[in-house]
Tab-separated table of C-alpha atoms in Angstrom:
chain	number	residue	atom	x	y	z
A	1	UNK	CA	69.157	113.369	54.082
A	2	UNK	CA	69.947	116.725	55.691
A	3	UNK	CA	73.122	118.510	54.643
A	4	UNK	CA	76.000	118.006	57.112
A	5	UNK	CA	76.846	120.848	59.454
A	6	UNK	CA	80.426	121.963	59.918
A	7	UNK	CA	81.522	120.829	63.348
A	8	UNK	CA	84.514	119.711	65.352
A	9	UNK	CA	84.681	116.832	67.830
A	10	UNK	CA	87.581	116.460	70.253
A	11	UNK	CA	88.811	112.844	70.250
A	12	UNK	CA	91.767	113.189	72.645
A	13	UNK	CA	93.431	115.809	74.849
A	14	UNK	CA	96.754	116.066	76.648
A	15	UNK	CA	98.611	118.645	78.716
A	16	UNK	CA	101.583	118.295	76.357
A	17	UNK	CA	101.642	119.395	72.748
A	18	UNK	CA	100.731	117.152	69.807
A	19	UNK	CA	102.986	117.504	66.777
A	20	UNK	CA	101.101	115.364	64.249
A	21	UNK	CA	99.048	112.233	63.724
A	22	UNK	CA	100.095	109.529	61.246
A	23	UNK	CA	98.678	106.166	60.170
A	24	UNK	CA	100.805	103.060	59.715
A	25	UNK	CA	99.935	99.355	59.448
A	26	UNK	CA	96.478	99.625	60.977
A	27	UNK	CA	97.357	101.976	63.829
A	28	UNK	CA	97.349	105.703	64.498
A	29	UNK	CA	100.428	107.355	66.004
A	30	UNK	CA	100.820	110.814	67.572
A	31	UNK	CA	104.114	112.559	68.311
A	32	UNK	CA	104.080	114.380	71.663
A	33	UNK	CA	106.299	117.255	72.769
A	34	UNK	CA	108.518	117.172	75.832
A	35	UNK	CA	107.790	119.279	78.896
A	36	UNK	CA	109.799	120.587	81.812
A	37	UNK	CA	109.345	117.258	83.590
A	38	UNK	CA	108.737	114.671	80.829
A	39	UNK	CA	110.580	113.648	77.691
A	40	UNK	CA	109.091	113.369	74.222
A	41	UNK	CA	106.697	110.516	73.462
A	42	UNK	CA	104.951	108.670	70.660
A	43	UNK	CA	101.573	107.103	71.441
A	44	UNK	CA	99.621	104.548	69.418
A	45	UNK	CA	96.064	103.209	69.140
A	46	UNK	CA	94.109	100.973	66.793
A	47	UNK	CA	91.794	102.193	64.040
A	48	UNK	CA	89.346	103.769	63.781
A	49	UNK	CA	90.288	106.483	66.251
A	50	UNK	CA	87.409	107.485	68.535
A	51	UNK	CA	86.978	109.420	71.766
A	52	UNK	CA	87.058	106.055	73.557
A	53	UNK	CA	90.356	104.944	71.995
A	54	UNK	CA	92.997	103.709	74.413
A	55	UNK	CA	96.469	105.028	73.630
A	56	UNK	CA	99.686	103.215	74.544
A	57	UNK	CA	103.251	104.506	74.548
A	58	UNK	CA	105.734	103.317	71.932
A	59	UNK	CA	109.318	102.911	73.118
A	60	UNK	CA	111.576	105.668	71.775
A	61	UNK	CA	114.831	104.194	73.073
A	62	UNK	CA	117.763	106.438	72.093
A	63	UNK	CA	115.402	108.555	69.947
A	64	UNK	CA	113.622	110.072	72.940
A	65	UNK	CA	114.395	113.651	73.933
A	66	UNK	CA	114.772	114.588	77.584
A	67	UNK	CA	112.665	117.249	79.328
A	68	UNK	CA	113.496	120.702	78.021
A	69	UNK	CA	115.870	122.985	79.905
A	70	UNK	CA	117.758	126.237	79.541
A	71	UNK	CA	120.180	124.629	77.081
A	72	UNK	CA	117.615	123.041	74.736
A	73	UNK	CA	114.136	124.394	73.872
A	74	UNK	CA	110.867	122.503	73.903
A	75	UNK	CA	110.654	120.079	70.964
A	76	UNK	CA	108.482	117.344	69.486
A	77	UNK	CA	108.974	114.447	67.065
A	78	UNK	CA	107.282	114.524	63.660
A	79	UNK	CA	106.069	111.207	62.213
A	80	UNK	CA	105.992	110.321	58.485
A	81	UNK	CA	104.783	106.971	57.102
A	82	UNK	CA	106.785	106.625	53.868
A	83	UNK	CA	107.136	103.423	51.880
A	84	UNK	CA	107.350	100.502	54.285
A	85	UNK	CA	108.668	102.569	57.216
A	86	UNK	CA	107.355	104.914	59.873
A	87	UNK	CA	109.948	107.663	60.179
A	88	UNK	CA	110.509	110.061	63.075
A	89	UNK	CA	112.474	113.299	62.749
A	90	UNK	CA	113.078	116.100	65.228
A	91	UNK	CA	115.358	119.058	66.006
A	92	UNK	CA	118.831	118.109	67.271
A	93	UNK	CA	120.839	119.914	69.949
A	94	UNK	CA	124.029	118.829	71.637
A	95	UNK	CA	123.116	117.589	75.111
A	96	UNK	CA	126.420	118.456	76.722
A	97	UNK	CA	125.036	118.359	80.275
A	98	UNK	CA	124.014	114.688	80.193
A	99	UNK	CA	126.469	113.477	77.590
A	100	UNK	CA	123.615	111.614	75.865
A	101	UNK	CA	123.764	111.496	72.075
A	102	UNK	CA	120.525	112.890	70.642
A	103	UNK	CA	119.151	111.623	67.339
A	104	UNK	CA	117.514	113.620	64.554
A	105	UNK	CA	116.156	110.781	62.380
A	106	UNK	CA	114.748	107.425	63.478
A	107	UNK	CA	112.497	104.659	62.142
A	108	UNK	CA	110.139	102.190	63.785
A	109	UNK	CA	111.706	98.737	63.912
A	110	UNK	CA	110.286	95.747	62.011
A	111	UNK	CA	108.507	94.461	65.115
A	112	UNK	CA	106.809	97.818	65.663
A	113	UNK	CA	108.123	97.840	69.223
A	114	UNK	CA	110.590	100.722	69.295
A	115	UNK	CA	112.281	103.409	67.239
A	116	UNK	CA	115.891	103.035	66.134
A	117	UNK	CA	118.321	105.776	65.109
A	118	UNK	CA	118.885	106.275	61.365
A	119	UNK	CA	120.977	109.447	61.373
A	120	UNK	CA	124.586	108.292	61.387
A	121	UNK	CA	124.888	109.423	57.774
A	122	UNK	CA	123.834	112.945	58.839
A	123	UNK	CA	126.823	113.509	61.125
A	124	UNK	CA	129.011	116.422	60.042
A	125	UNK	CA	132.340	117.367	61.563
A	126	UNK	CA	134.348	120.569	61.748
A	127	UNK	CA	137.860	119.947	63.052
A	128	UNK	CA	137.281	118.089	66.345
A	129	UNK	CA	133.593	118.968	66.738
A	130	UNK	CA	130.874	116.739	65.257
A	131	UNK	CA	127.162	117.431	65.099
A	132	UNK	CA	123.998	116.015	63.489
A	133	UNK	CA	122.208	117.793	60.658
A	134	UNK	CA	118.488	117.823	61.420
A	135	UNK	CA	115.537	118.244	59.087
A	136	UNK	CA	112.025	119.651	59.324
A	137	UNK	CA	110.590	117.698	56.364
A	138	UNK	CA	111.000	114.268	54.807
A	139	UNK	CA	109.272	113.146	51.600
A	140	UNK	CA	109.413	110.084	49.359
A	141	UNK	CA	109.234	110.109	45.559
A	142	UNK	CA	109.104	106.546	44.272
A	143	UNK	CA	111.595	104.775	46.541
A	144	UNK	CA	113.808	107.835	46.991
A	145	UNK	CA	113.871	110.076	50.086
A	146	UNK	CA	114.215	113.861	49.832
A	147	UNK	CA	114.941	116.030	52.864
A	148	UNK	CA	116.377	119.383	54.007
A	149	UNK	CA	118.905	118.583	56.778
A	150	UNK	CA	121.028	121.443	58.009
A	151	UNK	CA	118.436	124.113	57.050
A	152	UNK	CA	119.058	127.071	54.748
A	153	UNK	CA	119.320	126.169	51.069
A	154	UNK	CA	120.114	122.511	51.741
A	155	UNK	CA	118.311	119.695	49.955
A	156	UNK	CA	119.558	116.103	50.140
A	157	UNK	CA	118.456	112.841	48.494
A	158	UNK	CA	118.866	109.211	49.590
A	159	UNK	CA	118.478	106.126	47.425
A	160	UNK	CA	118.943	103.657	50.289
A	161	UNK	CA	116.568	104.518	53.126
A	162	UNK	CA	118.826	107.164	54.709
A	163	UNK	CA	121.923	104.938	54.840
A	164	UNK	CA	123.673	107.636	52.801
A	165	UNK	CA	122.700	111.075	51.483
A	166	UNK	CA	123.739	113.111	48.441
A	167	UNK	CA	123.616	116.916	48.334
A	168	UNK	CA	121.366	118.297	45.575
A	169	UNK	CA	121.376	121.905	46.785
A	170	UNK	CA	123.408	123.675	49.443
A	171	UNK	CA	126.127	121.925	51.401
A	172	UNK	CA	126.700	119.104	53.884
A	173	UNK	CA	126.760	121.499	56.804
A	174	UNK	CA	124.436	123.601	58.931
A	175	UNK	CA	123.146	126.914	57.587
A	176	UNK	CA	121.761	129.842	59.559
A	177	UNK	CA	118.550	130.365	57.553
A	178	UNK	CA	115.280	128.518	58.146
A	179	UNK	CA	114.807	125.096	56.558
A	180	UNK	CA	113.500	125.525	53.019
A	181	UNK	CA	110.298	123.830	51.861
A	182	UNK	CA	110.440	121.527	48.847
A	183	UNK	CA	108.304	119.364	46.584
A	184	UNK	CA	108.776	117.291	43.430
A	185	UNK	CA	106.206	117.847	40.668
A	186	UNK	CA	106.853	115.539	37.736
A	187	UNK	CA	110.450	116.189	36.658
A	188	UNK	CA	110.653	119.559	38.422
A	189	UNK	CA	111.950	120.263	41.896
A	190	UNK	CA	110.345	123.222	43.665
A	191	UNK	CA	111.969	124.821	46.695
A	192	UNK	CA	110.954	127.813	48.760
A	193	UNK	CA	112.140	129.645	51.822
A	194	UNK	CA	113.620	132.852	53.174
A	195	UNK	CA	117.377	133.117	52.774
A	196	UNK	CA	118.868	135.576	53.458
A	197	UNK	CA	116.446	136.668	56.172
A	198	UNK	CA	113.435	138.679	54.958
A	199	UNK	CA	114.062	137.673	51.334
A	200	UNK	CA	111.451	135.010	50.494
A	201	UNK	CA	111.647	132.912	47.325
A	202	UNK	CA	110.233	130.024	45.324
A	203	UNK	CA	112.600	128.419	42.802
A	204	UNK	CA	112.440	125.531	40.344
A	205	UNK	CA	115.082	123.103	39.060
A	206	UNK	CA	115.080	120.367	36.441
A	207	UNK	CA	115.556	116.811	37.689
A	208	UNK	CA	117.266	114.118	35.650
A	209	UNK	CA	115.121	111.528	33.870
A	210	UNK	CA	115.420	109.083	36.767
A	211	UNK	CA	114.844	111.831	39.373
A	212	UNK	CA	118.111	111.135	41.171
A	213	UNK	CA	119.952	114.401	40.538
A	214	UNK	CA	119.651	117.924	39.160
A	215	UNK	CA	120.354	118.394	35.474
A	216	UNK	CA	121.845	121.776	36.346
A	217	UNK	CA	122.204	124.178	39.243
A	218	UNK	CA	120.622	126.796	36.989
A	219	UNK	CA	117.096	127.796	38.002
A	220	UNK	CA	114.154	127.236	35.668
A	221	UNK	CA	111.928	130.142	34.720
A	222	UNK	CA	109.069	130.620	37.184
A	223	UNK	CA	106.546	133.406	37.777
A	224	UNK	CA	105.867	134.285	41.420
A	225	UNK	CA	104.190	137.418	42.823
A	226	UNK	CA	106.249	139.687	45.061
A	227	UNK	CA	106.710	137.761	48.307
A	228	UNK	CA	108.570	140.374	50.385
A	229	UNK	CA	109.439	138.616	53.641
A	230	UNK	CA	106.649	136.012	53.485
A	231	UNK	CA	108.647	132.881	54.312
A	232	UNK	CA	107.412	129.721	52.557
A	233	UNK	CA	105.739	127.330	55.013
A	234	UNK	CA	105.128	124.334	52.699
A	235	UNK	CA	104.870	123.327	49.049
A	236	UNK	CA	102.447	120.557	48.045
A	237	UNK	CA	100.449	119.399	45.039
A	238	UNK	CA	97.169	117.600	44.320
A	239	UNK	CA	97.627	114.190	42.729
A	240	UNK	CA	96.202	113.877	39.248
A	241	UNK	CA	96.044	117.636	38.693
A	242	UNK	CA	98.421	120.439	37.674
A	243	UNK	CA	97.690	122.330	40.904
A	244	UNK	CA	100.473	123.167	43.334
A	245	UNK	CA	100.018	125.120	46.571
A	246	UNK	CA	102.534	127.002	48.684
A	247	UNK	CA	101.693	128.300	52.144
A	248	UNK	CA	103.344	131.563	53.175
A	249	UNK	CA	103.284	133.987	56.044
A	250	UNK	CA	100.001	135.803	55.613
A	251	UNK	CA	98.675	133.830	52.675
A	252	UNK	CA	98.484	130.930	50.247
A	253	UNK	CA	99.729	130.646	46.664
A	254	UNK	CA	98.272	128.414	43.953
A	255	UNK	CA	99.709	127.259	40.648
A	256	UNK	CA	97.472	125.795	37.942
A	257	UNK	CA	100.345	124.812	35.639
A	258	UNK	CA	102.504	122.441	37.646
A	259	UNK	CA	104.432	125.089	39.528
A	260	UNK	CA	105.470	127.257	36.588
A	261	UNK	CA	103.477	130.281	37.785
A	262	UNK	CA	101.786	131.163	41.062
A	263	UNK	CA	99.167	133.613	42.294
A	264	UNK	CA	97.751	134.451	45.714
A	265	UNK	CA	94.437	132.809	46.627
A	266	UNK	CA	94.715	133.975	50.259
A	267	UNK	CA	96.552	137.219	50.892
A	268	UNK	CA	96.638	139.434	53.969
A	269	UNK	CA	98.646	142.685	54.020
A	270	UNK	CA	101.917	142.556	55.933
A	271	UNK	CA	101.237	145.807	57.774
A	272	UNK	CA	98.059	146.661	59.676
A	273	UNK	CA	96.199	143.411	58.970
A	274	UNK	CA	93.329	142.416	61.259
A	275	UNK	CA	94.633	138.855	60.935
A	276	UNK	CA	97.868	137.420	59.578
A	277	UNK	CA	97.750	133.615	59.243
A	278	UNK	CA	100.853	131.537	58.740
A	279	UNK	CA	99.393	128.878	56.415
A	280	UNK	CA	101.436	125.819	57.386
A	281	UNK	CA	99.212	122.752	56.838
A	282	UNK	CA	97.380	121.644	53.708
A	283	UNK	CA	94.932	118.854	52.877
A	284	UNK	CA	93.149	118.031	49.616
A	285	UNK	CA	90.466	115.391	50.124
A	286	UNK	CA	90.842	112.129	48.231
A	287	UNK	CA	88.333	111.922	45.412
A	288	UNK	CA	87.367	115.578	46.006
A	289	UNK	CA	90.361	117.592	44.751
A	290	UNK	CA	88.436	120.865	44.960
A	291	UNK	CA	87.793	120.437	48.693
A	292	UNK	CA	90.784	121.878	50.518
A	293	UNK	CA	91.568	122.511	54.181
A	294	UNK	CA	94.431	124.685	55.436
A	295	UNK	CA	95.649	125.419	58.935
A	296	UNK	CA	98.349	127.083	60.985
A	297	UNK	CA	98.257	130.071	63.305
A	298	UNK	CA	97.186	133.704	63.148
A	299	UNK	CA	100.207	135.707	64.268
A	300	UNK	CA	98.243	138.959	64.543
A	301	UNK	CA	95.888	137.551	67.187
A	302	UNK	CA	97.885	134.676	68.746
A	303	UNK	CA	95.182	132.209	67.745
A	304	UNK	CA	94.942	128.980	65.758
A	305	UNK	CA	93.917	129.254	62.092
A	306	UNK	CA	91.696	126.883	60.091
A	307	UNK	CA	89.918	127.514	56.776
A	308	UNK	CA	88.444	125.476	53.925
A	309	UNK	CA	87.407	125.805	50.305
A	310	UNK	CA	85.058	123.753	48.118
A	311	UNK	CA	86.122	125.319	44.803
A	312	UNK	CA	89.830	124.573	44.607
A	313	UNK	CA	90.903	127.627	46.566
A	314	UNK	CA	89.052	130.443	44.812
A	315	UNK	CA	86.963	131.167	47.918
A	316	UNK	CA	87.623	130.313	51.562
A	317	UNK	CA	85.534	129.902	54.714
A	318	UNK	CA	87.379	130.741	57.926
A	319	UNK	CA	86.299	128.347	60.711
A	320	UNK	CA	89.060	129.213	63.177
A	321	UNK	CA	86.581	130.427	65.793
A	322	UNK	CA	85.310	126.860	66.231
A	323	UNK	CA	88.677	125.651	67.524
A	324	UNK	CA	89.594	125.163	71.188
A	325	UNK	CA	91.941	127.904	72.311
A	326	UNK	CA	90.521	130.481	69.905
A	327	UNK	CA	88.444	132.453	72.391
A	328	UNK	CA	90.886	134.007	74.810
A	329	UNK	CA	90.125	136.254	77.719
A	330	UNK	CA	90.927	139.962	77.717
A	331	UNK	CA	94.612	140.498	78.333
A	332	UNK	CA	95.484	136.841	77.720
A	333	UNK	CA	99.080	136.847	76.491
A	334	UNK	CA	99.449	133.084	76.097
A	335	UNK	CA	101.588	131.715	73.298
A	336	UNK	CA	99.841	131.336	69.967
A	337	UNK	CA	97.647	128.282	69.486
A	338	UNK	CA	98.165	126.477	66.200
A	339	UNK	CA	97.003	123.638	63.970
A	340	UNK	CA	100.003	121.297	63.817
A	341	UNK	CA	98.762	118.682	61.314
A	342	UNK	CA	95.896	117.950	58.905
A	343	UNK	CA	95.202	114.471	57.516
A	344	UNK	CA	92.498	112.274	56.044
A	345	UNK	CA	92.388	109.016	57.989
A	346	UNK	CA	91.904	105.540	56.456
A	347	UNK	CA	88.167	105.880	57.166
A	348	UNK	CA	87.991	109.069	55.045
A	349	UNK	CA	87.536	111.440	58.005
A	350	UNK	CA	89.407	114.727	58.428
A	351	UNK	CA	91.543	114.725	61.568
A	352	UNK	CA	93.760	117.489	62.862
A	353	UNK	CA	96.062	118.031	65.778
A	354	UNK	CA	95.967	121.373	67.581
A	355	UNK	CA	97.955	122.929	70.392
A	356	UNK	CA	95.971	125.496	72.339
A	357	UNK	CA	99.294	127.015	73.315
A	358	UNK	CA	102.236	126.938	70.926
A	359	UNK	CA	103.731	123.724	72.313
A	360	UNK	CA	101.207	122.551	74.933
A	361	UNK	CA	97.553	121.614	75.567
A	362	UNK	CA	97.300	119.255	72.609
A	363	UNK	CA	93.993	118.205	71.050
A	364	UNK	CA	93.148	115.558	68.458
A	365	UNK	CA	90.069	116.762	66.571
A	366	UNK	CA	87.723	115.333	63.957
A	367	UNK	CA	86.510	117.965	61.495
A	368	UNK	CA	83.211	117.516	59.639
A	369	UNK	CA	82.593	119.938	56.794
A	370	UNK	CA	79.146	121.269	55.952
A	371	UNK	CA	78.343	124.060	53.526
A	372	UNK	CA	80.687	127.038	53.044
């Protein structure tokens, strides 16, 4: 049999942006951004996903966001299948013009017919003004949810499917810094971000034996190269190994000892670089832990970024030029295209979502890897 050739196949396209694809109870779901004339959407189809798949709209109910306007920017829902629920989370803004209460966290109902709000426990109040703390990541460890509502240094935990939340780090309030990334590796909690601005960090804390709280607010010892202002984009690990990865602005870090020390395996200089990828998405193939795919966007060239490694991250093959939206005409000042999600579907195929523009022209793509 001939060796496979690296290729991409477009399975679906839309004028609006695609935030991510998720798989839940035999179906695929994609979160779609709003536009100037349409609200956000979630669409669904049966498995396996093909170019001939027929997608239907899932009711968002009170969890839908209206078309964007001068008061609220363009947004999209992110989907996470965790435990026995399909969760939806999205940025929250007060919609004072319409008086409609937006929702930051929702879950698909038991019938699979519509999403229902699950964010009452994330309401914070200051004197007479109340607002909802929104998150940009939600993870499950065992039966416990971890999230970063309110941004900055905040990290919360829920033992009851978001009915209530406890503060592990930060405060029950909004913070001005970006949301920090986080990941649990064994009994250690890793967090990373940029707070204050232009001061990037990765930190580690010891979790209690049952994983429900921090033993101490004191940081554990950790060795990290100088990050400068390279904000942390994600932290993730490979099951069954001691390897932990952290995407940053302009590079990728790897730990081979469970997050106790890190080194760069992709590093582009901050100044004068021919390319400067924000490495935001990460995938390690099941059963092939040395085969890795990363994606995001190249800030230096306003293009999407996609690369892969077959040796655990020691060497990388940049395949960004294969992506739709990569080849731009001279003088094209469009917003940066970007890879918005990377997953392995239930059939073992690599799928990714891509926006040719930052929040528009969405594509669902199947990626087949050949030789580096």
